[in-house]
């Protein structure tokens, strides 16, 4: 697994994962500036009686410090590096969230199925986009927008019931947390497959669905 601290040699988007010692502000600005992803600040972690708690105030928050802070987050998201800088200057420890359904959708699967599918895709030499790994043991494969609409029928064509697989598509109205956002004490979001200049052009869901559905089917039958 690749670490968020790895540095990619090269130019332009290839520089994104260089995050050791970088602030959330600097990272958010670079996502907007170098990858042209929309970004918006989410909740953040606050110390309370020696415990890291989510700024939302919910003691049992499911994603502490890693979810939207406002109901109108979709209108807050921006692709402007200047606006992103201004937003994180107001709250420097806010999580970095990326809205889906704009420059990309995300296919979300369990970690074990994700790594199985990733290995299979690499053997097949498929062109892959970035892939994140979250502390709640989910992987998100970035694909072209529109995947959330296509996914159910594609799964049916492969002989599966969409409800039978732990495979979902995040599109318009959803978002994913970006590295190095932290989930409370559980750890930080990482890149399982980092963004590079080579994978700026994302695959379509049709190119990845077979490997992902197979891996999720294996996971289900274990």
mmCIF file of C-alpha atoms in Angstrom:
data_model
loop_
_atom_site.group_PDB
_atom_site.id
_atom_site.type_symbol
_atom_site.label_atom_id
_atom_site.label_comp_id
_atom_site.label_asym_id
_atom_site.label_seq_id
_atom_site.Cartn_x
_atom_site.Cartn_y
_atom_site.Cartn_z
ATOM 1 C CA UNK A 1 0.000 0.000 0.000
ATOM 2 C CA UNK A 2 1.236 3.461 -0.855
ATOM 3 C CA UNK A 3 1.597 6.080 1.819
ATOM 4 C CA UNK A 4 0.245 9.604 1.564
ATOM 5 C CA UNK A 5 3.728 10.847 2.347
ATOM 6 C CA UNK A 6 5.246 9.419 -0.827
ATOM 7 C CA UNK A 7 6.603 11.923 -3.282
ATOM 8 C CA UNK A 8 5.938 11.365 -6.968
ATOM 9 C CA UNK A 9 8.729 12.480 -9.220
ATOM 10 C CA UNK A 10 7.487 14.633 -12.039
ATOM 11 C CA UNK A 11 5.488 17.733 -12.704
ATOM 12 C CA UNK A 12 1.985 19.089 -12.446
ATOM 13 C CA UNK A 13 -0.499 16.657 -10.818
ATOM 14 C CA UNK A 14 2.340 14.268 -10.090
ATOM 15 C CA UNK A 15 3.258 16.405 -7.089
ATOM 16 C CA UNK A 16 -0.027 15.992 -5.191
ATOM 17 C CA UNK A 17 0.856 13.229 -2.687
ATOM 18 C CA UNK A 18 3.842 15.107 -1.236
ATOM 19 C CA UNK A 19 2.107 15.713 2.072
ATOM 20 C CA UNK A 20 4.636 15.145 4.839
ATOM 21 C CA UNK A 21 4.662 18.341 6.886
ATOM 22 C CA UNK A 22 2.114 20.042 4.635
ATOM 23 C CA UNK A 23 -0.913 21.737 6.115
ATOM 24 C CA UNK A 24 -4.449 20.765 5.167
ATOM 25 C CA UNK A 25 -4.706 24.217 3.600
ATOM 26 C CA UNK A 26 -1.734 23.620 1.294
ATOM 27 C CA UNK A 27 -3.015 20.187 0.301
ATOM 28 C CA UNK A 28 -6.545 21.413 -0.428
ATOM 29 C CA UNK A 29 -5.162 24.249 -2.557
ATOM 30 C CA UNK A 30 -3.033 21.826 -4.557
ATOM 31 C CA UNK A 31 -5.991 19.495 -5.210
ATOM 32 C CA UNK A 32 -7.841 22.454 -6.729
ATOM 33 C CA UNK A 33 -4.837 23.962 -8.478
ATOM 34 C CA UNK A 34 -3.079 20.880 -9.845
ATOM 35 C CA UNK A 35 -5.849 18.315 -10.244
ATOM 36 C CA UNK A 36 -8.739 20.734 -10.873
ATOM 37 C CA UNK A 37 -10.888 18.955 -8.274
ATOM 38 C CA UNK A 38 -13.581 20.858 -6.414
ATOM 39 C CA UNK A 39 -12.897 20.902 -2.675
ATOM 40 C CA UNK A 40 -14.718 22.050 0.433
ATOM 41 C CA UNK A 41 -13.860 22.073 4.147
ATOM 42 C CA UNK A 42 -15.681 19.637 6.396
ATOM 43 C CA UNK A 43 -15.718 19.130 10.145
ATOM 44 C CA UNK A 44 -12.546 18.995 12.222
ATOM 45 C CA UNK A 45 -11.247 17.385 15.393
ATOM 46 C CA UNK A 46 -11.299 19.135 18.750
ATOM 47 C CA UNK A 47 -9.655 17.966 21.962
ATOM 48 C CA UNK A 48 -12.177 17.458 24.770
ATOM 49 C CA UNK A 49 -11.016 15.951 28.073
ATOM 50 C CA UNK A 50 -8.051 14.349 26.348
ATOM 51 C CA UNK A 51 -10.221 12.817 23.601
ATOM 52 C CA UNK A 52 -10.403 13.903 19.964
ATOM 53 C CA UNK A 53 -14.025 14.706 19.214
ATOM 54 C CA UNK A 54 -15.774 15.862 16.053
ATOM 55 C CA UNK A 55 -16.591 19.562 15.774
ATOM 56 C CA UNK A 56 -20.207 18.577 14.996
ATOM 57 C CA UNK A 57 -20.684 17.884 18.724
ATOM 58 C CA UNK A 58 -21.987 14.329 18.297
ATOM 59 C CA UNK A 59 -20.220 12.051 20.777
ATOM 60 C CA UNK A 60 -20.988 8.979 18.656
ATOM 61 C CA UNK A 61 -20.140 10.635 15.314
ATOM 62 C CA UNK A 62 -19.644 7.935 12.658
ATOM 63 C CA UNK A 63 -16.917 9.881 10.831
ATOM 64 C CA UNK A 64 -15.381 12.236 13.405
ATOM 65 C CA UNK A 65 -13.656 15.145 11.713
ATOM 66 C CA UNK A 66 -14.372 13.791 8.234
ATOM 67 C CA UNK A 67 -17.861 14.788 7.126
ATOM 68 C CA UNK A 68 -19.661 17.850 5.813
ATOM 69 C CA UNK A 69 -20.079 20.618 8.361
ATOM 70 C CA UNK A 70 -23.053 22.307 6.681
ATOM 71 C CA UNK A 71 -26.160 21.105 4.829
ATOM 72 C CA UNK A 72 -25.377 23.424 1.910
ATOM 73 C CA UNK A 73 -21.882 21.995 1.386
ATOM 74 C CA UNK A 74 -22.522 21.452 -2.346
ATOM 75 C CA UNK A 75 -22.760 25.210 -2.914
ATOM 76 C CA UNK A 76 -19.595 25.754 -0.869
ATOM 77 C CA UNK A 77 -17.407 23.431 -2.986
ATOM 78 C CA UNK A 78 -14.959 25.258 -5.228
ATOM 79 C CA UNK A 79 -12.397 24.522 -7.890
ATOM 80 C CA UNK A 80 -10.652 27.840 -7.259
ATOM 81 C CA UNK A 81 -7.336 27.583 -5.446
ATOM 82 C CA UNK A 82 -7.766 31.172 -4.231
ATOM 83 C CA UNK A 83 -11.187 30.466 -2.706
ATOM 84 C CA UNK A 84 -9.961 27.179 -1.225
ATOM 85 C CA UNK A 85 -7.086 29.009 0.459
ATOM 86 C CA UNK A 86 -9.481 31.546 1.917
ATOM 87 C CA UNK A 87 -11.801 28.833 3.294
ATOM 88 C CA UNK A 88 -9.029 26.857 5.012
ATOM 89 C CA UNK A 89 -7.507 30.017 6.407
ATOM 90 C CA UNK A 90 -10.754 30.431 8.359
ATOM 91 C CA UNK A 91 -10.527 26.871 9.734
ATOM 92 C CA UNK A 92 -7.021 25.402 9.124
ATOM 93 C CA UNK A 93 -7.807 21.982 10.660
ATOM 94 C CA UNK A 94 -10.965 21.316 8.623
ATOM 95 C CA UNK A 95 -11.067 18.037 6.728
ATOM 96 C CA UNK A 96 -10.689 18.031 2.941
ATOM 97 C CA UNK A 97 -13.790 16.733 1.179
ATOM 98 C CA UNK A 98 -14.191 16.199 -2.576
ATOM 99 C CA UNK A 99 -17.705 16.281 -4.090
ATOM 100 C CA UNK A 100 -18.468 13.442 -6.484
ATOM 101 C CA UNK A 101 -20.567 13.755 -9.620
ATOM 102 C CA UNK A 102 -18.485 16.647 -10.928
ATOM 103 C CA UNK A 103 -15.008 15.790 -12.212
ATOM 104 C CA UNK A 104 -15.325 12.201 -11.016
ATOM 105 C CA UNK A 105 -17.599 9.594 -9.426
ATOM 106 C CA UNK A 106 -16.249 7.070 -6.919
ATOM 107 C CA UNK A 107 -16.875 3.325 -6.734
ATOM 108 C CA UNK A 108 -16.838 2.327 -3.060
ATOM 109 C CA UNK A 109 -16.026 -1.239 -1.969
ATOM 110 C CA UNK A 110 -14.727 -3.000 1.171
ATOM 111 C CA UNK A 111 -10.960 -2.841 1.628
ATOM 112 C CA UNK A 112 -10.402 -6.587 1.119
ATOM 113 C CA UNK A 113 -12.395 -6.610 -2.126
ATOM 114 C CA UNK A 114 -10.681 -3.422 -3.233
ATOM 115 C CA UNK A 115 -7.173 -4.812 -2.912
ATOM 116 C CA UNK A 116 -8.208 -8.045 -4.653
ATOM 117 C CA UNK A 117 -9.718 -6.048 -7.528
ATOM 118 C CA UNK A 118 -6.722 -3.708 -7.660
ATOM 119 C CA UNK A 119 -4.301 -6.628 -8.032
ATOM 120 C CA UNK A 120 -6.452 -8.120 -10.785
ATOM 121 C CA UNK A 121 -6.722 -4.806 -12.645
ATOM 122 C CA UNK A 122 -2.967 -4.312 -12.521
ATOM 123 C CA UNK A 123 -2.412 -7.825 -13.942
ATOM 124 C CA UNK A 124 -4.842 -6.918 -16.730
ATOM 125 C CA UNK A 125 -2.931 -3.633 -17.234
ATOM 126 C CA UNK A 126 -6.102 -1.590 -16.971
ATOM 127 C CA UNK A 127 -5.775 2.174 -16.909
ATOM 128 C CA UNK A 128 -6.725 3.214 -13.394
ATOM 129 C CA UNK A 129 -7.472 6.510 -11.740
ATOM 130 C CA UNK A 130 -6.654 7.428 -8.142
ATOM 131 C CA UNK A 131 -7.906 5.133 -5.360
ATOM 132 C CA UNK A 132 -8.335 6.116 -1.712
ATOM 133 C CA UNK A 133 -8.296 3.930 1.395
ATOM 134 C CA UNK A 134 -10.204 5.142 4.451
ATOM 135 C CA UNK A 135 -9.759 4.188 8.121
ATOM 136 C CA UNK A 136 -13.227 2.587 8.083
ATOM 137 C CA UNK A 137 -11.767 0.049 5.641
ATOM 138 C CA UNK A 138 -13.370 1.251 2.434
ATOM 139 C CA UNK A 139 -11.700 1.910 -0.909
ATOM 140 C CA UNK A 140 -12.916 4.425 -3.462
ATOM 141 C CA UNK A 141 -11.965 4.045 -7.126
ATOM 142 C CA UNK A 142 -12.197 7.347 -9.014
ATOM 143 C CA UNK A 143 -13.953 7.004 -12.383
ATOM 144 C CA UNK A 144 -15.632 9.289 -14.907
ATOM 145 C CA UNK A 145 -18.859 10.980 -13.800
ATOM 146 C CA UNK A 146 -22.049 9.055 -14.568
ATOM 147 C CA UNK A 147 -21.055 5.816 -12.833
ATOM 148 C CA UNK A 148 -23.803 6.108 -10.240
ATOM 149 C CA UNK A 149 -26.439 5.967 -13.001
ATOM 150 C CA UNK A 150 -24.813 3.109 -14.928
ATOM 151 C CA UNK A 151 -23.791 0.849 -12.044
ATOM 152 C CA UNK A 152 -27.037 -1.084 -11.300
ATOM 153 C CA UNK A 153 -27.549 -2.208 -14.910
ATOM 154 C CA UNK A 154 -23.872 -3.102 -15.353
ATOM 155 C CA UNK A 155 -23.987 -5.292 -12.243
ATOM 156 C CA UNK A 156 -27.151 -7.015 -13.494
ATOM 157 C CA UNK A 157 -25.510 -7.743 -16.853
ATOM 158 C CA UNK A 158 -22.750 -9.565 -14.974
ATOM 159 C CA UNK A 159 -25.361 -11.791 -13.330
ATOM 160 C CA UNK A 160 -25.482 -10.126 -9.912
ATOM 161 C CA UNK A 161 -28.268 -8.415 -8.053
ATOM 162 C CA UNK A 162 -27.076 -4.865 -7.217
ATOM 163 C CA UNK A 163 -28.345 -5.288 -3.657
ATOM 164 C CA UNK A 164 -26.299 -8.469 -3.183
ATOM 165 C CA UNK A 165 -22.906 -6.780 -3.536
ATOM 166 C CA UNK A 166 -21.238 -4.265 -1.233
ATOM 167 C CA UNK A 167 -20.455 -2.075 -4.230
ATOM 168 C CA UNK A 168 -21.833 1.438 -4.453
ATOM 169 C CA UNK A 169 -21.248 4.435 -6.683
ATOM 170 C CA UNK A 170 -20.955 7.922 -5.229
ATOM 171 C CA UNK A 171 -22.142 10.540 -7.684
ATOM 172 C CA UNK A 172 -23.991 13.840 -7.574
ATOM 173 C CA UNK A 173 -24.914 14.848 -4.042
ATOM 174 C CA UNK A 174 -22.172 12.805 -2.361
ATOM 175 C CA UNK A 175 -18.508 13.318 -1.487
ATOM 176 C CA UNK A 176 -15.356 11.483 -0.447
ATOM 177 C CA UNK A 177 -12.774 12.498 2.172
ATOM 178 C CA UNK A 178 -9.345 13.139 0.673
ATOM 179 C CA UNK A 179 -5.891 12.369 2.108
ATOM 180 C CA UNK A 180 -4.673 13.334 4.664
ATOM 181 C CA UNK A 181 -8.078 13.847 6.356
ATOM 182 C CA UNK A 182 -8.274 12.028 9.699
ATOM 183 C CA UNK A 183 -11.160 9.960 11.117
ATOM 184 C CA UNK A 184 -10.766 10.745 14.809
ATOM 185 C CA UNK A 185 -8.274 8.365 16.402
ATOM 186 C CA UNK A 186 -8.780 5.749 13.671
ATOM 187 C CA UNK A 187 -6.168 7.210 11.339
ATOM 188 C CA UNK A 188 -5.979 9.148 8.108
ATOM 189 C CA UNK A 189 -7.322 8.619 4.611
ATOM 190 C CA UNK A 190 -4.504 7.383 2.370
ATOM 191 C CA UNK A 191 -3.857 6.835 -1.311
ATOM 192 C CA UNK A 192 -3.992 3.178 -2.292
ATOM 193 C CA UNK A 193 -3.225 4.407 -5.808
ATOM 194 C CA UNK A 194 -1.919 7.937 -5.907
ATOM 195 C CA UNK A 195 -2.843 10.677 -8.402
ATOM 196 C CA UNK A 196 -0.229 11.146 -11.090
ATOM 197 C CA UNK A 197 0.044 12.941 -14.413
ATOM 198 C CA UNK A 198 -0.461 9.537 -16.050
ATOM 199 C CA UNK A 199 -3.861 8.903 -14.479
ATOM 200 C CA UNK A 200 -5.321 12.372 -14.950
ATOM 201 C CA UNK A 201 -7.680 10.800 -17.523
ATOM 202 C CA UNK A 202 -10.063 8.605 -15.555
ATOM 203 C CA UNK A 203 -11.476 5.239 -16.650
ATOM 204 C CA UNK A 204 -15.172 4.694 -17.242
ATOM 205 C CA UNK A 205 -17.080 2.463 -14.843
ATOM 206 C CA UNK A 206 -17.454 -0.153 -17.614
ATOM 207 C CA UNK A 207 -13.699 -0.732 -17.576
ATOM 208 C CA UNK A 208 -13.534 -1.591 -13.867
ATOM 209 C CA UNK A 209 -16.905 -3.120 -13.060
ATOM 210 C CA UNK A 210 -16.045 -6.728 -13.911
ATOM 211 C CA UNK A 211 -13.037 -6.883 -11.569
ATOM 212 C CA UNK A 212 -14.821 -5.001 -8.796
ATOM 213 C CA UNK A 213 -18.008 -7.079 -8.971
ATOM 214 C CA UNK A 214 -15.988 -10.312 -8.978
ATOM 215 C CA UNK A 215 -13.992 -9.192 -5.941
ATOM 216 C CA UNK A 216 -17.110 -8.089 -4.061
ATOM 217 C CA UNK A 217 -18.771 -11.419 -4.907
ATOM 218 C CA UNK A 218 -15.773 -13.268 -3.473
ATOM 219 C CA UNK A 219 -15.955 -11.114 -0.356
ATOM 220 C CA UNK A 220 -19.678 -11.830 0.034
ATOM 221 C CA UNK A 221 -19.201 -15.603 -0.254
ATOM 222 C CA UNK A 222 -16.375 -15.825 2.284
#
